[in-house]
């Protein structure tokens, strides 16, 4: 990138913007054929840049700040996901345990032996009998792995 000399309070005389005549905040852009240096002021550089499609810094910074806030909000939301998943898993685990508990008590109360024999083909029978003996959490853990 080219380096441009910048004069905050005006350059070596004669010193003024070749576009608008301003005498402060000047960039030196090259040698004039008539002698002296061609200079253009900051305001005219900005106008030229905007005319060329460059976006002013302020709106860009505004958008950057908005995006940063958006990212922060998403990061906070993302950090909560494991807890939410854990709560869902616990809810499902508790529901399944309650269901197994209720089913096994219902089976034991009505007809213990015959129904167990009918259901012995699937794994539900094993868990139901364990839950009935008071090992409430053990069957659920084994079935979730
Ligand atoms: Zn100017």
mmCIF file of C-alpha atoms and ligand atoms in Angstrom:
data_model
loop_
_atom_site.group_PDB
_atom_site.id
_atom_site.type_symbol
_atom_site.label_atom_id
_atom_site.label_comp_id
_atom_site.label_asym_id
_atom_site.label_seq_id
_atom_site.Cartn_x
_atom_site.Cartn_y
_atom_site.Cartn_z
ATOM 1 C CA UNK A 1 0.000 0.000 0.000
ATOM 2 C CA UNK A 2 1.224 3.495 -0.803
ATOM 3 C CA UNK A 3 2.155 5.837 2.005
ATOM 4 C CA UNK A 4 0.623 9.321 1.944
ATOM 5 C CA UNK A 5 2.025 12.173 3.999
ATOM 6 C CA UNK A 6 -0.694 13.671 6.165
ATOM 7 C CA UNK A 7 -0.753 17.238 7.466
ATOM 8 C CA UNK A 8 -3.252 17.752 10.292
ATOM 9 C CA UNK A 9 -2.886 21.550 10.324
ATOM 10 C CA UNK A 10 -1.865 22.183 6.725
ATOM 11 C CA UNK A 11 1.305 21.277 4.830
ATOM 12 C CA UNK A 12 4.225 23.346 3.521
ATOM 13 C CA UNK A 13 2.907 26.394 1.663
ATOM 14 C CA UNK A 14 1.223 26.672 -0.759
ATOM 15 C CA UNK A 15 -1.058 24.181 0.939
ATOM 16 C CA UNK A 16 -4.721 23.531 0.149
ATOM 17 C CA UNK A 17 -7.044 20.821 -1.089
ATOM 18 C CA UNK A 18 -7.023 20.676 -4.908
ATOM 19 C CA UNK A 19 -10.725 19.729 -4.872
ATOM 20 C CA UNK A 20 -12.310 22.072 -2.317
ATOM 21 C CA UNK A 21 -9.578 24.441 -1.166
ATOM 22 C CA UNK A 22 -9.548 23.378 2.522
ATOM 23 C CA UNK A 23 -6.281 24.150 4.296
ATOM 24 C CA UNK A 24 -6.326 21.526 7.103
ATOM 25 C CA UNK A 25 -6.305 17.718 7.296
ATOM 26 C CA UNK A 26 -4.497 17.323 4.004
ATOM 27 C CA UNK A 27 -3.003 14.272 2.301
ATOM 28 C CA UNK A 28 -0.107 14.796 -0.084
ATOM 29 C CA UNK A 29 -0.940 12.917 -3.291
ATOM 30 C CA UNK A 30 1.854 13.873 -5.675
ATOM 31 C CA UNK A 31 3.928 16.470 -7.476
ATOM 32 C CA UNK A 32 2.140 19.137 -9.502
ATOM 33 C CA UNK A 33 3.505 19.889 -13.002
ATOM 34 C CA UNK A 34 3.358 23.575 -12.130
ATOM 35 C CA UNK A 35 5.506 22.975 -9.047
ATOM 36 C CA UNK A 36 4.556 22.228 -5.437
ATOM 37 C CA UNK A 37 2.642 19.250 -4.045
ATOM 38 C CA UNK A 38 -0.917 18.264 -4.863
ATOM 39 C CA UNK A 39 -2.942 17.788 -1.716
ATOM 40 C CA UNK A 40 -6.448 16.565 -0.997
ATOM 41 C CA UNK A 41 -8.320 16.999 2.276
ATOM 42 C CA UNK A 42 -9.726 14.246 4.485
ATOM 43 C CA UNK A 43 -13.324 15.240 3.727
ATOM 44 C CA UNK A 44 -12.775 14.950 -0.014
ATOM 45 C CA UNK A 45 -10.992 11.590 0.446
ATOM 46 C CA UNK A 46 -14.038 10.311 2.360
ATOM 47 C CA UNK A 47 -16.399 11.586 -0.332
ATOM 48 C CA UNK A 48 -14.267 9.933 -2.994
ATOM 49 C CA UNK A 49 -14.173 6.666 -1.053
ATOM 50 C CA UNK A 50 -17.943 6.628 -0.560
ATOM 51 C CA UNK A 51 -18.397 7.462 -4.234
ATOM 52 C CA UNK A 52 -16.211 4.434 -4.997
ATOM 53 C CA UNK A 53 -18.384 2.138 -2.873
ATOM 54 C CA UNK A 54 -16.555 2.195 0.461
ATOM 55 C CA UNK A 55 -18.870 2.208 3.460
ATOM 56 C CA UNK A 56 -18.274 4.844 6.159
ATOM 57 C CA UNK A 57 -16.661 3.462 9.304
ATOM 58 C CA UNK A 58 -19.495 4.358 11.719
ATOM 59 C CA UNK A 59 -22.283 2.242 10.174
ATOM 60 C CA UNK A 60 -19.856 -0.670 9.806
ATOM 61 C CA UNK A 61 -18.893 -0.420 13.476
ATOM 62 C CA UNK A 62 -22.597 -0.336 14.366
ATOM 63 C CA UNK A 63 -23.166 -3.542 12.427
ATOM 64 C CA UNK A 64 -20.092 -5.153 13.979
ATOM 65 C CA UNK A 65 -21.412 -4.310 17.466
ATOM 66 C CA UNK A 66 -24.840 -5.747 16.620
ATOM 67 C CA UNK A 67 -23.241 -8.951 15.339
ATOM 68 C CA UNK A 68 -21.045 -9.203 18.444
ATOM 69 C CA UNK A 69 -24.129 -8.903 20.670
ATOM 70 C CA UNK A 70 -25.830 -11.539 18.549
ATOM 71 C CA UNK A 71 -22.854 -13.878 18.965
ATOM 72 C CA UNK A 72 -22.826 -13.340 22.735
ATOM 73 C CA UNK A 73 -26.554 -14.107 22.970
ATOM 74 C CA UNK A 74 -26.075 -17.285 20.960
ATOM 75 C CA UNK A 75 -23.095 -18.352 23.067
ATOM 76 C CA UNK A 76 -25.156 -17.912 26.251
ATOM 77 C CA UNK A 77 -27.981 -19.926 24.688
ATOM 78 C CA UNK A 78 -25.539 -22.586 23.542
ATOM 79 C CA UNK A 79 -24.040 -22.862 27.030
ATOM 80 C CA UNK A 80 -27.513 -23.706 28.395
ATOM 81 C CA UNK A 81 -28.065 -26.551 25.913
ATOM 82 C CA UNK A 82 -26.284 -29.305 27.924
ATOM 83 C CA UNK A 83 -28.393 -28.460 31.000
ATOM 84 C CA UNK A 84 -31.576 -28.509 28.937
ATOM 85 C CA UNK A 85 -30.608 -31.846 27.385
ATOM 86 C CA UNK A 86 -29.765 -33.223 30.825
ATOM 87 C CA UNK A 87 -33.154 -32.053 32.153
ATOM 88 C CA UNK A 88 -34.912 -33.704 29.207
ATOM 89 C CA UNK A 89 -32.994 -36.949 29.758
ATOM 90 C CA UNK A 90 -33.851 -36.883 33.453
ATOM 91 C CA UNK A 91 -37.505 -36.246 32.622
ATOM 92 C CA UNK A 92 -37.577 -39.172 30.198
ATOM 93 C CA UNK A 93 -35.671 -41.372 32.644
ATOM 94 C CA UNK A 94 -38.096 -40.497 35.445
ATOM 95 C CA UNK A 95 -41.138 -41.118 33.221
ATOM 96 C CA UNK A 96 -39.791 -44.479 32.048
ATOM 97 C CA UNK A 97 -38.929 -45.471 35.600
ATOM 98 C CA UNK A 98 -42.386 -44.502 36.813
ATOM 99 C CA UNK A 99 -43.952 -46.406 33.930
ATOM 100 C CA UNK A 100 -41.902 -49.533 34.600
ATOM 101 C CA UNK A 101 -42.640 -49.243 38.295
ATOM 102 C CA UNK A 102 -46.386 -48.853 37.687
ATOM 103 C CA UNK A 103 -46.500 -51.698 35.152
ATOM 104 C CA UNK A 104 -44.495 -54.080 37.333
ATOM 105 C CA UNK A 105 -46.638 -53.380 40.406
ATOM 106 C CA UNK A 106 -49.776 -53.804 38.328
ATOM 107 C CA UNK A 107 -48.497 -57.142 36.998
ATOM 108 C CA UNK A 108 -47.372 -58.340 40.439
ATOM 109 C CA UNK A 109 -50.658 -57.388 42.051
ATOM 110 C CA UNK A 110 -52.867 -59.134 39.491
ATOM 111 C CA UNK A 111 -51.241 -62.254 38.051
ATOM 112 C CA UNK A 112 -47.510 -62.408 38.782
ATOM 113 C CA UNK A 113 -46.347 -65.687 37.319
ATOM 114 C CA UNK A 114 -48.347 -66.195 34.088
ATOM 115 C CA UNK A 115 -47.852 -62.685 32.628
ATOM 116 C CA UNK A 116 -44.125 -62.742 33.306
ATOM 117 C CA UNK A 117 -43.868 -65.940 31.307
ATOM 118 C CA UNK A 118 -45.700 -64.346 28.388
ATOM 119 C CA UNK A 119 -43.443 -61.283 28.385
ATOM 120 C CA UNK A 120 -40.195 -63.160 28.928
ATOM 121 C CA UNK A 121 -39.406 -62.962 25.195
ATOM 122 C CA UNK A 122 -38.575 -59.236 25.391
ATOM 123 C CA UNK A 123 -36.213 -57.345 27.690
ATOM 124 C CA UNK A 124 -39.057 -55.551 29.483
ATOM 125 C CA UNK A 125 -39.650 -58.542 31.689
ATOM 126 C CA UNK A 126 -36.138 -58.365 33.153
ATOM 127 C CA UNK A 127 -36.432 -54.654 33.994
ATOM 128 C CA UNK A 128 -39.927 -55.037 35.376
ATOM 129 C CA UNK A 129 -38.877 -57.736 37.797
ATOM 130 C CA UNK A 130 -35.872 -55.682 38.961
ATOM 131 C CA UNK A 131 -38.006 -52.618 39.525
ATOM 132 C CA UNK A 132 -40.456 -54.710 41.486
ATOM 133 C CA UNK A 133 -37.704 -55.802 43.868
ATOM 134 C CA UNK A 134 -36.851 -52.195 44.723
ATOM 135 C CA UNK A 135 -33.923 -51.550 42.354
ATOM 136 C CA UNK A 136 -35.643 -48.585 40.857
ATOM 137 C CA UNK A 137 -32.764 -46.915 38.998
ATOM 138 C CA UNK A 138 -30.762 -49.943 37.930
ATOM 139 C CA UNK A 139 -32.962 -51.086 35.028
ATOM 140 C CA UNK A 140 -33.178 -47.619 33.539
ATOM 141 C CA UNK A 141 -29.417 -47.116 33.575
ATOM 142 C CA UNK A 142 -28.785 -50.452 31.901
ATOM 143 C CA UNK A 143 -31.381 -49.776 29.222
ATOM 144 C CA UNK A 144 -30.014 -46.320 28.368
ATOM 145 C CA UNK A 145 -26.537 -47.644 27.536
HETATM 146 ZN ZN1 LIG B 1 -11.172 18.899 -0.060
#
